[in-house]
mmCIF file of C-alpha atoms and ligand atoms in Angstrom:
data_model
loop_
_atom_site.group_PDB
_atom_site.id
_atom_site.type_symbol
_atom_site.label_atom_id
_atom_site.label_comp_id
_atom_site.label_asym_id
_atom_site.label_seq_id
_atom_site.Cartn_x
_atom_site.Cartn_y
_atom_site.Cartn_z
ATOM 1 C CA MET U 23 30.278 6.318 -17.521
ATOM 2 C CA SER U 24 30.014 6.394 -13.588
ATOM 3 C CA GLU U 25 32.786 5.202 -11.632
ATOM 4 C CA MET U 26 31.140 4.898 -8.725
ATOM 5 C CA ILE U 27 29.129 1.862 -9.305
ATOM 6 C CA LYS U 28 30.550 -1.295 -8.977
ATOM 7 C CA ARG U 29 27.910 -3.941 -7.596
ATOM 8 C CA ILE U 30 24.311 -3.679 -8.624
ATOM 9 C CA ALA U 31 21.407 -5.764 -7.066
ATOM 10 C CA VAL U 32 18.489 -6.946 -8.964
ATOM 11 C CA LEU U 33 15.017 -8.022 -7.951
ATOM 12 C CA THR U 34 11.699 -8.388 -9.227
ATOM 13 C CA SER U 35 8.397 -6.992 -7.445
ATOM 14 C CA GLY U 36 4.484 -7.037 -7.529
ATOM 15 C CA GLY U 37 2.841 -9.377 -9.516
ATOM 16 C CA ASP U 38 4.895 -11.856 -11.138
ATOM 17 C CA ALA U 39 4.780 -11.529 -15.275
ATOM 18 C CA PRO U 40 6.396 -13.877 -18.174
ATOM 19 C CA GLY U 41 9.694 -12.940 -19.046
ATOM 20 C CA MET U 42 11.236 -11.334 -15.665
ATOM 21 C CA ASN U 43 13.593 -14.184 -15.670
ATOM 22 C CA ALA U 44 14.826 -13.396 -19.156
ATOM 23 C CA ALA U 45 15.160 -9.504 -17.969
ATOM 24 C CA ILE U 46 17.272 -11.088 -14.611
ATOM 25 C CA ARG U 47 19.086 -12.824 -17.061
ATOM 26 C CA ALA U 48 20.117 -9.978 -19.070
ATOM 27 C CA VAL U 49 20.731 -7.571 -15.830
ATOM 28 C CA VAL U 50 22.925 -10.000 -14.526
ATOM 29 C CA ARG U 51 24.860 -10.770 -17.979
ATOM 30 C CA ALA U 52 25.156 -6.989 -18.764
ATOM 31 C CA SER U 53 26.837 -6.584 -15.474
ATOM 32 C CA SER U 54 29.452 -9.125 -16.099
ATOM 33 C CA TYR U 55 30.324 -7.917 -19.317
ATOM 34 C CA HIS U 56 30.720 -4.615 -17.646
ATOM 35 C CA GLU U 57 32.866 -6.331 -15.004
ATOM 36 C CA LEU U 58 30.251 -5.385 -12.374
ATOM 37 C CA GLU U 59 29.321 -7.432 -9.321
ATOM 38 C CA CYS U 60 25.865 -8.401 -9.695
ATOM 39 C CA VAL U 61 23.359 -9.637 -6.289
ATOM 40 C CA GLY U 62 20.260 -11.027 -6.551
ATOM 41 C CA VAL U 63 17.502 -10.158 -3.993
ATOM 42 C CA PHE U 64 14.716 -12.465 -3.499
ATOM 43 C CA ARG U 65 11.153 -11.250 -3.008
ATOM 44 C CA GLY U 66 11.480 -8.065 -4.146
ATOM 45 C CA LEU U 67 11.449 -4.846 -1.947
ATOM 46 C CA GLN U 68 10.599 -6.938 1.305
ATOM 47 C CA GLY U 69 13.885 -8.697 0.339
ATOM 48 C CA LEU U 70 15.697 -5.613 0.623
ATOM 49 C CA ILE U 71 14.238 -5.144 4.376
ATOM 50 C CA GLU U 72 14.959 -8.668 4.961
ATOM 51 C CA GLY U 73 18.727 -8.663 3.636
ATOM 52 C CA ASP U 74 17.771 -11.529 1.487
ATOM 53 C CA PHE U 75 20.695 -11.333 -1.167
ATOM 54 C CA LYS U 76 22.544 -13.982 -3.384
ATOM 55 C CA GLU U 77 25.517 -13.611 -5.534
ATOM 56 C CA LEU U 78 24.877 -13.965 -9.139
ATOM 57 C CA GLY U 79 27.092 -14.803 -11.787
ATOM 58 C CA PRO U 80 26.407 -15.242 -16.016
ATOM 59 C CA ARG U 81 26.278 -19.527 -15.079
ATOM 60 C CA SER U 82 23.583 -18.637 -12.210
ATOM 61 C CA VAL U 83 21.144 -17.702 -14.525
ATOM 62 C CA LYS U 84 21.270 -20.197 -16.907
ATOM 63 C CA ASN U 85 18.343 -21.835 -18.522
ATOM 64 C CA ILE U 86 15.951 -19.347 -17.250
ATOM 65 C CA ILE U 87 15.322 -17.166 -20.541
ATOM 66 C CA ASN U 88 12.449 -19.660 -21.302
ATOM 67 C CA ARG U 89 10.777 -20.012 -17.513
ATOM 68 C CA GLY U 90 7.704 -18.237 -16.476
ATOM 69 C CA GLY U 91 7.223 -16.416 -12.962
ATOM 70 C CA THR U 92 10.643 -15.216 -11.367
ATOM 71 C CA VAL U 93 13.413 -17.279 -9.787
ATOM 72 C CA LEU U 94 13.848 -14.339 -7.637
ATOM 73 C CA LYS U 95 10.554 -14.502 -6.054
ATOM 74 C CA SER U 96 8.138 -11.611 -5.657
ATOM 75 C CA ALA U 97 5.987 -10.041 -3.225
ATOM 76 C CA ARG U 98 3.988 -6.854 -2.530
ATOM 77 C CA SER U 99 5.705 -5.330 0.293
ATOM 78 C CA LYS U 100 3.628 -3.425 2.810
ATOM 79 C CA GLU U 101 6.484 -2.748 5.062
ATOM 80 C CA PHE U 102 8.161 -0.757 2.219
ATOM 81 C CA ARG U 103 5.560 1.610 2.493
ATOM 82 C CA THR U 104 6.598 2.985 5.648
ATOM 83 C CA LYS U 105 9.681 4.944 6.611
ATOM 84 C CA ALA U 106 11.134 2.539 8.985
ATOM 85 C CA GLY U 107 10.825 0.026 6.420
ATOM 86 C CA ARG U 108 12.663 1.614 3.819
ATOM 87 C CA GLN U 109 15.608 2.759 5.908
ATOM 88 C CA VAL U 110 15.968 -1.011 7.067
ATOM 89 C CA ALA U 111 16.355 -1.488 3.124
ATOM 90 C CA TYR U 112 18.896 1.232 3.036
ATOM 91 C CA ASP U 113 21.171 0.213 5.922
ATOM 92 C CA ASN U 114 20.875 -3.339 4.098
ATOM 93 C CA LEU U 115 21.982 -2.124 0.918
ATOM 94 C CA LYS U 116 24.871 -0.485 2.349
ATOM 95 C CA ASP U 117 25.627 -3.194 4.469
ATOM 96 C CA ALA U 118 26.058 -5.329 1.352
ATOM 97 C CA LYS U 119 28.009 -2.354 -0.612
ATOM 98 C CA ILE U 120 25.537 -2.394 -3.206
ATOM 99 C CA ASP U 121 25.718 0.831 -5.289
ATOM 100 C CA ALA U 122 22.755 0.472 -7.401
ATOM 101 C CA LEU U 123 19.373 -0.978 -7.836
ATOM 102 C CA VAL U 124 17.597 -2.478 -10.999
ATOM 103 C CA VAL U 125 14.095 -3.306 -9.960
ATOM 104 C CA ILE U 126 11.651 -5.026 -12.315
ATOM 105 C CA GLY U 127 8.039 -4.460 -11.811
ATOM 106 C CA GLY U 128 5.041 -2.426 -12.385
ATOM 107 C CA ASP U 129 3.573 0.892 -10.769
ATOM 108 C CA GLY U 130 3.528 -0.035 -7.065
ATOM 109 C CA THR U 131 7.176 -1.049 -7.534
ATOM 110 C CA PHE U 132 8.225 1.954 -9.369
ATOM 111 C CA THR U 133 6.102 4.514 -6.905
ATOM 112 C CA GLY U 134 8.203 2.672 -3.814
ATOM 113 C CA SER U 135 11.813 3.010 -5.832
ATOM 114 C CA LYS U 136 10.883 6.789 -6.784
ATOM 115 C CA VAL U 137 10.171 7.511 -2.856
ATOM 116 C CA PHE U 138 13.170 5.707 -1.882
ATOM 117 C CA ASN U 139 15.273 7.252 -4.327
ATOM 118 C CA ASP U 140 13.689 10.835 -3.128
ATOM 119 C CA GLU U 141 14.683 9.849 0.576
ATOM 120 C CA PHE U 142 17.973 8.292 0.183
ATOM 121 C CA ASN U 143 19.413 9.462 -3.153
ATOM 122 C CA PHE U 144 20.198 5.811 -3.942
ATOM 123 C CA PRO U 145 20.696 4.872 -7.640
ATOM 124 C CA ILE U 146 17.568 2.967 -8.771
ATOM 125 C CA VAL U 147 16.703 2.304 -12.479
ATOM 126 C CA GLY U 148 13.263 0.445 -13.219
ATOM 127 C CA ILE U 149 12.253 -2.172 -15.499
ATOM 128 C CA PRO U 150 8.671 -2.205 -16.486
ATOM 129 C CA GLY U 151 7.573 -5.882 -15.923
ATOM 130 C CA THR U 152 3.505 -6.356 -15.429
ATOM 131 C CA ILE U 153 1.090 -8.228 -17.784
ATOM 132 C CA ASP U 154 -1.227 -5.106 -17.532
ATOM 133 C CA ASN U 155 0.708 -3.015 -19.833
ATOM 134 C CA ASP U 156 -0.522 -0.037 -17.836
ATOM 135 C CA ILE U 157 2.878 1.930 -17.381
ATOM 136 C CA ASN U 158 3.106 5.176 -18.902
ATOM 137 C CA GLY U 159 5.817 5.975 -21.451
ATOM 138 C CA THR U 160 6.639 2.750 -22.688
ATOM 139 C CA ASP U 161 5.018 0.905 -25.309
ATOM 140 C CA TYR U 162 4.971 -2.433 -24.129
ATOM 141 C CA THR U 163 5.629 -3.934 -20.645
ATOM 142 C CA ILE U 164 7.424 -7.326 -20.044
ATOM 143 C CA GLY U 165 4.765 -10.406 -19.993
ATOM 144 C CA TYR U 166 1.987 -8.488 -21.831
ATOM 145 C CA ASP U 167 2.633 -10.146 -25.235
ATOM 146 C CA THR U 168 2.399 -13.497 -23.398
ATOM 147 C CA ALA U 169 -0.440 -12.898 -21.582
ATOM 148 C CA LEU U 170 -2.404 -11.667 -24.780
ATOM 149 C CA ASN U 171 -1.391 -15.058 -26.340
ATOM 150 C CA THR U 172 -2.422 -17.149 -23.241
ATOM 151 C CA VAL U 173 -5.904 -15.098 -23.409
ATOM 152 C CA VAL U 174 -6.465 -15.681 -27.120
ATOM 153 C CA GLU U 175 -5.703 -19.517 -26.959
ATOM 154 C CA ALA U 176 -8.276 -19.993 -23.864
ATOM 155 C CA ILE U 177 -10.768 -17.767 -25.591
ATOM 156 C CA ASP U 178 -10.339 -20.078 -28.706
ATOM 157 C CA LYS U 179 -11.167 -23.261 -26.561
ATOM 158 C CA ILE U 180 -13.955 -21.606 -25.184
ATOM 159 C CA ARG U 181 -15.293 -20.494 -28.561
ATOM 160 C CA ASP U 182 -15.646 -24.055 -29.464
ATOM 161 C CA THR U 183 -18.208 -24.584 -26.466
ATOM 162 C CA ALA U 184 -19.628 -21.630 -27.176
ATOM 163 C CA ASN U 185 -20.480 -22.596 -30.860
ATOM 164 C CA SER U 186 -21.557 -26.017 -30.089
ATOM 165 C CA HIS U 187 -24.140 -24.929 -27.326
ATOM 166 C CA ASN U 188 -25.408 -21.758 -28.855
ATOM 167 C CA ARG U 189 -23.922 -19.882 -25.549
ATOM 168 C CA LEU U 190 -23.053 -16.517 -24.675
ATOM 169 C CA PHE U 191 -19.594 -16.732 -22.358
ATOM 170 C CA LEU U 192 -18.727 -13.487 -20.406
ATOM 171 C CA ILE U 193 -14.889 -14.353 -20.088
ATOM 172 C CA GLU U 194 -13.242 -12.174 -17.337
ATOM 173 C CA VAL U 195 -9.382 -11.301 -18.037
ATOM 174 C CA MET U 196 -7.253 -9.325 -15.868
ATOM 175 C CA GLY U 197 -6.292 -5.744 -15.652
ATOM 176 C CA ARG U 198 -7.775 -3.870 -12.778
ATOM 177 C CA ASP U 199 -7.207 -0.260 -14.573
ATOM 178 C CA ALA U 200 -6.316 -0.995 -17.832
ATOM 179 C CA GLY U 201 -8.357 -2.319 -20.852
ATOM 180 C CA ASP U 202 -5.415 -3.136 -22.794
ATOM 181 C CA ILE U 203 -5.480 -7.282 -22.305
ATOM 182 C CA ALA U 204 -9.237 -7.129 -22.905
ATOM 183 C CA LEU U 205 -9.204 -4.936 -25.813
ATOM 184 C CA ASN U 206 -6.280 -6.663 -27.763
ATOM 185 C CA ALA U 207 -7.363 -10.213 -26.743
ATOM 186 C CA GLY U 208 -10.808 -9.578 -27.632
ATOM 187 C CA ILE U 209 -9.857 -8.406 -31.225
ATOM 188 C CA GLY U 210 -7.672 -11.157 -31.515
ATOM 189 C CA ALA U 211 -9.905 -13.788 -30.461
ATOM 190 C CA GLY U 212 -13.063 -12.326 -32.616
ATOM 191 C CA ALA U 213 -14.918 -11.247 -29.554
ATOM 192 C CA GLU U 214 -18.491 -9.651 -29.905
ATOM 193 C CA GLU U 215 -18.424 -7.158 -27.221
ATOM 194 C CA ILE U 216 -14.958 -5.874 -25.119
ATOM 195 C CA LEU U 217 -15.857 -4.242 -21.939
ATOM 196 C CA ILE U 218 -13.030 -2.108 -20.374
ATOM 197 C CA PRO U 219 -12.432 0.068 -17.348
ATOM 198 C CA GLU U 220 -12.000 3.242 -19.634
ATOM 199 C CA GLN U 221 -15.097 3.061 -21.027
ATOM 200 C CA ASP U 222 -18.468 2.492 -19.604
ATOM 201 C CA MET U 223 -20.756 1.243 -22.294
ATOM 202 C CA GLY U 224 -23.846 0.582 -19.934
ATOM 203 C CA LYS U 225 -25.941 -2.727 -19.159
ATOM 204 C CA ASP U 226 -28.620 -1.676 -21.634
ATOM 205 C CA ARG U 227 -26.446 -1.129 -24.555
ATOM 206 C CA LEU U 228 -24.808 -4.239 -24.296
ATOM 207 C CA VAL U 229 -27.700 -6.215 -24.023
ATOM 208 C CA THR U 230 -29.320 -4.091 -27.243
ATOM 209 C CA SER U 231 -26.107 -4.933 -28.914
ATOM 210 C CA LEU U 232 -25.941 -8.419 -28.141
ATOM 211 C CA LYS U 233 -29.548 -8.987 -29.576
ATOM 212 C CA ARG U 234 -28.726 -7.478 -32.766
ATOM 213 C CA SER U 235 -25.790 -9.622 -33.122
ATOM 214 C CA LYS U 236 -28.094 -12.665 -32.374
ATOM 215 C CA LYS U 237 -30.530 -11.369 -34.899
ATOM 216 C CA SER U 238 -28.077 -10.990 -37.492
ATOM 217 C CA GLY U 239 -27.316 -14.693 -37.516
ATOM 218 C CA LYS U 240 -24.893 -15.377 -35.241
ATOM 219 C CA SER U 241 -25.304 -18.624 -32.979
ATOM 220 C CA SER U 242 -22.941 -17.880 -29.956
ATOM 221 C CA SER U 243 -21.281 -14.746 -28.523
ATOM 222 C CA ILE U 244 -18.084 -14.050 -26.902
ATOM 223 C CA VAL U 245 -18.025 -11.041 -24.235
ATOM 224 C CA VAL U 246 -14.577 -10.300 -22.893
ATOM 225 C CA VAL U 247 -14.900 -8.227 -19.388
ATOM 226 C CA ALA U 248 -11.644 -6.640 -17.896
ATOM 227 C CA GLU U 249 -11.228 -7.187 -14.526
ATOM 228 C CA GLY U 250 -11.492 -3.396 -13.905
ATOM 229 C CA ASP U 251 -14.656 -2.897 -15.783
ATOM 230 C CA GLN U 252 -17.530 -0.935 -13.959
ATOM 231 C CA ILE U 253 -20.409 -1.625 -15.948
ATOM 232 C CA GLY U 254 -21.686 -4.294 -13.565
ATOM 233 C CA LYS U 255 -20.593 -4.811 -9.685
ATOM 234 C CA ASN U 256 -18.649 -7.855 -10.954
ATOM 235 C CA ILE U 257 -19.072 -10.517 -13.736
ATOM 236 C CA ILE U 258 -21.599 -12.550 -11.927
ATOM 237 C CA GLU U 259 -23.884 -9.791 -11.393
ATOM 238 C CA LEU U 260 -23.736 -8.923 -14.995
ATOM 239 C CA ALA U 261 -24.282 -12.225 -15.917
ATOM 240 C CA ASP U 262 -27.548 -12.180 -14.049
ATOM 241 C CA TYR U 263 -28.676 -9.184 -15.619
ATOM 242 C CA ILE U 264 -27.920 -10.152 -19.069
ATOM 243 C CA ARG U 265 -30.192 -13.654 -18.117
ATOM 244 C CA GLN U 266 -33.021 -11.502 -17.065
ATOM 245 C CA ASN U 267 -32.858 -9.380 -20.044
ATOM 246 C CA LEU U 268 -31.686 -11.602 -22.746
ATOM 247 C CA ASP U 269 -33.675 -14.988 -23.451
ATOM 248 C CA GLU U 270 -31.505 -15.785 -26.790
ATOM 249 C CA TYR U 271 -28.707 -17.429 -25.104
ATOM 250 C CA GLU U 272 -28.185 -19.787 -22.236
ATOM 251 C CA VAL U 273 -25.354 -17.414 -20.529
ATOM 252 C CA LYS U 274 -21.888 -18.873 -19.000
ATOM 253 C CA VAL U 275 -19.137 -17.037 -17.025
ATOM 254 C CA THR U 276 -15.413 -18.035 -17.000
ATOM 255 C CA VAL U 277 -12.776 -16.062 -15.068
ATOM 256 C CA LEU U 278 -8.981 -16.783 -16.369
ATOM 257 C CA GLY U 279 -7.536 -15.496 -13.326
ATOM 258 C CA HIS U 280 -3.936 -16.228 -12.701
ATOM 259 C CA ILE U 281 -3.068 -18.586 -15.930
ATOM 260 C CA GLN U 282 -2.355 -15.292 -17.640
ATOM 261 C CA ARG U 283 0.286 -14.651 -15.359
ATOM 262 C CA GLY U 284 2.070 -17.996 -16.100
ATOM 263 C CA GLY U 285 3.583 -19.943 -18.831
ATOM 264 C CA SER U 286 6.788 -19.518 -20.654
ATOM 265 C CA PRO U 287 7.477 -16.373 -21.889
ATOM 266 C CA SER U 288 6.904 -15.334 -25.888
ATOM 267 C CA CYS U 289 10.036 -14.769 -28.133
ATOM 268 C CA TYR U 290 8.754 -10.929 -28.094
ATOM 269 C CA ASP U 291 8.730 -10.876 -24.270
ATOM 270 C CA ARG U 292 12.187 -12.590 -24.242
ATOM 271 C CA VAL U 293 13.562 -9.946 -26.712
ATOM 272 C CA LEU U 294 12.225 -7.095 -24.968
ATOM 273 C CA ALA U 295 13.388 -8.280 -21.617
ATOM 274 C CA SER U 296 16.905 -8.637 -22.576
ATOM 275 C CA ARG U 297 17.031 -5.452 -24.438
ATOM 276 C CA LEU U 298 15.400 -3.565 -21.236
ATOM 277 C CA GLY U 299 17.864 -5.670 -18.791
ATOM 278 C CA VAL U 300 20.951 -4.357 -21.080
ATOM 279 C CA GLY U 301 19.439 -0.740 -21.220
ATOM 280 C CA ALA U 302 19.047 -0.850 -17.507
ATOM 281 C CA VAL U 303 22.461 -1.409 -16.803
ATOM 282 C CA ASP U 304 23.740 1.149 -19.479
ATOM 283 C CA ALA U 305 21.441 3.811 -17.924
ATOM 284 C CA LEU U 306 22.910 3.086 -14.537
ATOM 285 C CA LEU U 307 26.690 3.273 -15.972
ATOM 286 C CA ASP U 308 25.611 6.433 -17.990
ATOM 287 C CA GLY U 309 24.909 8.028 -14.172
ATOM 288 C CA LYS U 310 21.017 7.804 -14.777
ATOM 289 C CA ARG U 311 18.723 7.229 -11.814
ATOM 290 C CA ASP U 312 15.125 7.339 -10.639
ATOM 291 C CA ILE U 313 14.101 6.540 -14.122
ATOM 292 C CA MET U 314 12.456 3.170 -15.986
ATOM 293 C CA VAL U 315 13.851 2.143 -19.447
ATOM 294 C CA GLY U 316 10.843 1.178 -21.681
ATOM 295 C CA ILE U 317 10.291 0.783 -25.404
ATOM 296 C CA ALA U 318 8.728 3.339 -27.751
ATOM 297 C CA CYS U 319 8.408 2.700 -31.630
ATOM 298 C CA SER U 320 10.809 -0.152 -31.315
ATOM 299 C CA LYS U 321 13.709 1.992 -29.426
ATOM 300 C CA ILE U 322 15.035 1.663 -25.575
ATOM 301 C CA VAL U 323 13.746 5.165 -24.028
ATOM 302 C CA GLN U 324 14.618 6.345 -20.597
ATOM 303 C CA VAL U 325 11.413 7.899 -18.663
ATOM 304 C CA PRO U 326 11.509 9.495 -15.296
ATOM 305 C CA PHE U 327 9.594 7.446 -12.414
ATOM 306 C CA ALA U 328 7.591 10.401 -11.929
ATOM 307 C CA GLU U 329 6.110 9.937 -15.704
ATOM 308 C CA ALA U 330 6.192 6.158 -15.629
ATOM 309 C CA ILE U 331 3.750 6.365 -12.732
ATOM 310 C CA LYS U 332 1.161 8.650 -13.939
ATOM 311 C CA GLY U 333 -0.861 6.117 -15.307
ATOM 312 C CA SER U 334 -2.649 6.431 -18.728
ATOM 313 C CA ASN U 335 -6.475 5.934 -19.114
ATOM 314 C CA GLU U 336 -6.417 6.697 -22.600
ATOM 315 C CA ILE U 337 -7.460 4.114 -24.669
ATOM 316 C CA ASP U 338 -6.635 3.576 -28.588
ATOM 317 C CA LEU U 339 -9.907 4.719 -30.237
ATOM 318 C CA ASP U 340 -8.295 2.907 -33.506
ATOM 319 C CA LEU U 341 -8.526 -0.088 -31.582
ATOM 320 C CA ILE U 342 -12.181 0.377 -30.378
ATOM 321 C CA ARG U 343 -13.075 1.448 -33.781
ATOM 322 C CA VAL U 344 -11.322 -2.155 -35.339
ATOM 323 C CA ALA U 345 -13.415 -4.011 -32.554
ATOM 324 C CA ASP U 346 -16.858 -2.505 -33.476
ATOM 325 C CA ILE U 347 -16.160 -2.822 -37.044
ATOM 326 C CA THR U 348 -14.689 -6.402 -37.045
ATOM 327 C CA SER U 349 -17.415 -8.013 -34.700
ATOM 328 C CA VAL U 350 -20.444 -7.307 -36.811
HETATM 329 O O1 LIG W 408 -0.997 -6.124 -12.103
HETATM 330 C C1 LIG W 408 -0.998 -7.271 -12.528
HETATM 331 C C2 LIG W 408 -2.166 -8.285 -12.066
HETATM 332 O O2 LIG W 408 -2.143 -9.552 -12.548
HETATM 333 C C3 LIG W 408 -3.606 -7.565 -12.245
HETATM 334 O O3 LIG W 408 -4.121 -7.586 -13.351
HETATM 335 C C4 LIG W 408 -4.529 -8.140 -11.026
HETATM 336 O O4 LIG W 408 -5.517 -7.117 -10.833
HETATM 337 C C5 LIG W 408 -3.484 -8.374 -10.137
HETATM 338 O O5 LIG W 408 -2.089 -8.397 -10.477
HETATM 339 C C6 LIG W 408 -3.727 -9.541 -9.161
HETATM 340 O O6 LIG W 408 -3.007 -9.471 -8.255
HETATM 341 P P1 LIG W 408 -2.650 -10.869 -6.972
HETATM 342 O O7 LIG W 408 -1.852 -11.758 -7.808
HETATM 343 O O8 LIG W 408 -1.769 -10.391 -6.288
HETATM 344 O O9 LIG W 408 -4.109 -11.004 -6.411
#
């Protein structure tokens, strides 16, 4: 147990994700359990620079476990990328007598946190919070499960129109660099084709495959396209290409956008966030720093930031196979 840590700060940074509030709540209440003081930082790493701090106790975080977004607000801080910005952040933390920091966010947040720890040797533990599920070393990130459910619900609704009008819908989902949302929601919603950044199917193969499925008796088609997919310049251009090369369907485009980031977190995300919040405070009290707490095979794990931010372009080939087999 580290005798040094008496006061912890918590922040959310980068894209908001459903379940971040549940993680804040867990960090605040775990701090209280261990008789530590807890401070909330508003607007992420930018809030460290602005010194935007507020004392939090167990009652400050009541009724937030069920709320989407983040009560601490979030931001993508350009200033924190500068040495001068980080120095101000460090000075503010010292002035506020904060001994350690819990950061809830994605790879950008962890990259900034690692640099900060390297420069100032300041104890930081990260909690993976992003709908993209693109953090190395954890099976799931907070918000991913909720986003999947939101996407599947939306695609189910679009399918009603696709079926009624014999249309082909291209549906863009989030995931700049990772196809996890597209692949899993695509399988869950019974998509005919799933286009992900990790694998370039090629436009011709896509059209051939869509023609084949039309011939097999399908009257409509759903193609899930991850935001970062490389097959076309963008989904509009891809739709034009399909229109020019496939007469069988009327082609429509839906971009789901930020509805994927909002909404009440699923039970899975609330439990994951609660476990990771408690795990982060445990890790700090154990003297750990420069790490993320994650989940692997249902167990809480500790992963160095350097590993967590490595990024992983590996796709689960079994999922691709399941998608191929079940979409015939
Ligand atoms: O990282 C989460 C994410 O939602 C990505 O899927 C998406 O590319 C990006 O954030 C969008 O960011 P912003 O809301 O800043 O436009």
